[in-house]
């Protein structure tokens, strides 16, 4: 296979998303693609980018909710065939062990308690606006910003159209 992508389909709803995500994966089953679901997204591979886009489109349409957010990132290496297994194996050879690890919580302390007792995070610079009285602004650590937003941003704060290769088409033009 020569095209690898990652995508996520997010049904905007209350409660569990498992049923909606299962519907999206059933839509993938009707396409000539391979996929692996992770806790945060799905990695998909196919022979062509067209197959990827068709499969992701159908996964998006399979979500029955009134609002759905889908993002996709496609890596098409036209120089040579690739597959997700080969990429992971390459990293494993360099690392010397499988590229995964499960951190165990201390004995007698559930993971959820660990998260509640963790250090507070610093607010992202773009979060410096005043919050209404009696509320706290959402704390967003710098590393939590999507890498795609960091790479496209040339101005202050995150944002997909503040810089980068397509920035010119979004800037106001003097007439």
PDB file of N, CA and C in Angstrom, residues 1-4 46-49 74-83:
ATOM      1  N   UNK A   1       0.850  -1.170   0.000  1.00  0.00           N
ATOM      2  CA  UNK A   1       0.000   0.000   0.000  1.00  0.00           C
ATOM      3  C   UNK A   1       0.894   1.231   0.000  1.00  0.00           C
ATOM      4  N   UNK A   2       0.399   2.316  -0.562  1.00  0.00           N
ATOM      5  CA  UNK A   2       1.270   3.473  -0.697  1.00  0.00           C
ATOM      6  C   UNK A   2       0.734   4.753  -0.074  1.00  0.00           C
ATOM      7  N   UNK A   3      -0.453   4.747   0.513  1.00  0.00           N
ATOM      8  CA  UNK A   3      -0.992   5.947   1.144  1.00  0.00           C
ATOM      9  C   UNK A   3      -1.399   5.594   2.576  1.00  0.00           C
ATOM     10  N   UNK A   4      -0.891   6.367   3.522  1.00  0.00           N
ATOM     11  CA  UNK A   4      -1.230   6.183   4.932  1.00  0.00           C
ATOM     12  C   UNK A   4      -1.848   7.488   5.414  1.00  0.00           C
ATOM     13  N   UNK A  46      -4.299   2.642   2.174  1.00  0.00           N
ATOM     14  CA  UNK A  46      -4.920   2.172   0.939  1.00  0.00           C
ATOM     15  C   UNK A  46      -3.929   2.354  -0.200  1.00  0.00           C
ATOM     16  N   UNK A  47      -4.304   1.883  -1.374  1.00  0.00           N
ATOM     17  CA  UNK A  47      -3.437   2.010  -2.544  1.00  0.00           C
ATOM     18  C   UNK A  47      -3.424   3.425  -3.105  1.00  0.00           C
ATOM     19  N   UNK A  48      -4.525   4.154  -2.954  1.00  0.00           N
ATOM     20  CA  UNK A  48      -4.605   5.500  -3.526  1.00  0.00           C
ATOM     21  C   UNK A  48      -5.208   6.481  -2.519  1.00  0.00           C
ATOM     22  N   UNK A  49      -4.907   7.751  -2.723  1.00  0.00           N
ATOM     23  CA  UNK A  49      -5.501   8.796  -1.889  1.00  0.00           C
ATOM     24  C   UNK A  49      -7.010   8.844  -2.095  1.00  0.00           C
ATOM     25  N   UNK A  74      -3.190  13.078   5.414  1.00  0.00           N
ATOM     26  CA  UNK A  74      -2.791  12.052   4.450  1.00  0.00           C
ATOM     27  C   UNK A  74      -1.300  12.159   4.158  1.00  0.00           C
ATOM     28  N   UNK A  75      -0.620  11.010   4.160  1.00  0.00           N
ATOM     29  CA  UNK A  75       0.799  10.929   3.810  1.00  0.00           C
ATOM     30  C   UNK A  75       0.914  10.006   2.604  1.00  0.00           C
ATOM     31  N   UNK A  76       1.164  10.590   1.456  1.00  0.00           N
ATOM     32  CA  UNK A  76       1.305   9.812   0.225  1.00  0.00           C
ATOM     33  C   UNK A  76       2.750   9.932  -0.251  1.00  0.00           C
ATOM     34  N   UNK A  77       3.522   8.862  -0.086  1.00  0.00           N
ATOM     35  CA  UNK A  77       4.910   8.837  -0.541  1.00  0.00           C
ATOM     36  C   UNK A  77       4.918   8.205  -1.927  1.00  0.00           C
ATOM     37  N   UNK A  78       5.068   9.022  -2.935  1.00  0.00           N
ATOM     38  CA  UNK A  78       5.001   8.541  -4.323  1.00  0.00           C
ATOM     39  C   UNK A  78       6.314   7.937  -4.798  1.00  0.00           C
ATOM     40  N   UNK A  79       7.346   7.971  -3.960  1.00  0.00           N
ATOM     41  CA  UNK A  79       8.647   7.422  -4.353  1.00  0.00           C
ATOM     42  C   UNK A  79       8.718   5.914  -4.173  1.00  0.00           C
ATOM     43  N   UNK A  80       7.998   5.385  -3.182  1.00  0.00           N
ATOM     44  CA  UNK A  80       8.091   3.950  -2.906  1.00  0.00           C
ATOM     45  C   UNK A  80       6.850   3.484  -2.147  1.00  0.00           C
ATOM     46  N   UNK A  81       6.546   2.196  -2.247  1.00  0.00           N
ATOM     47  CA  UNK A  81       5.428   1.656  -1.462  1.00  0.00           C
ATOM     48  C   UNK A  81       5.759   1.713   0.034  1.00  0.00           C
ATOM     49  N   UNK A  82       4.750   1.856   0.841  1.00  0.00           N
ATOM     50  CA  UNK A  82       4.924   1.885   2.288  1.00  0.00           C
ATOM     51  C   UNK A  82       3.704   1.260   2.939  1.00  0.00           C
ATOM     52  N   UNK A  83       3.845   0.817   4.151  1.00  0.00           N
ATOM     53  CA  UNK A  83       2.672   0.432   4.921  1.00  0.00           C
ATOM     54  C   UNK A  83       2.933   0.721   6.389  1.00  0.00           C
TER      55      UNK A  83
END
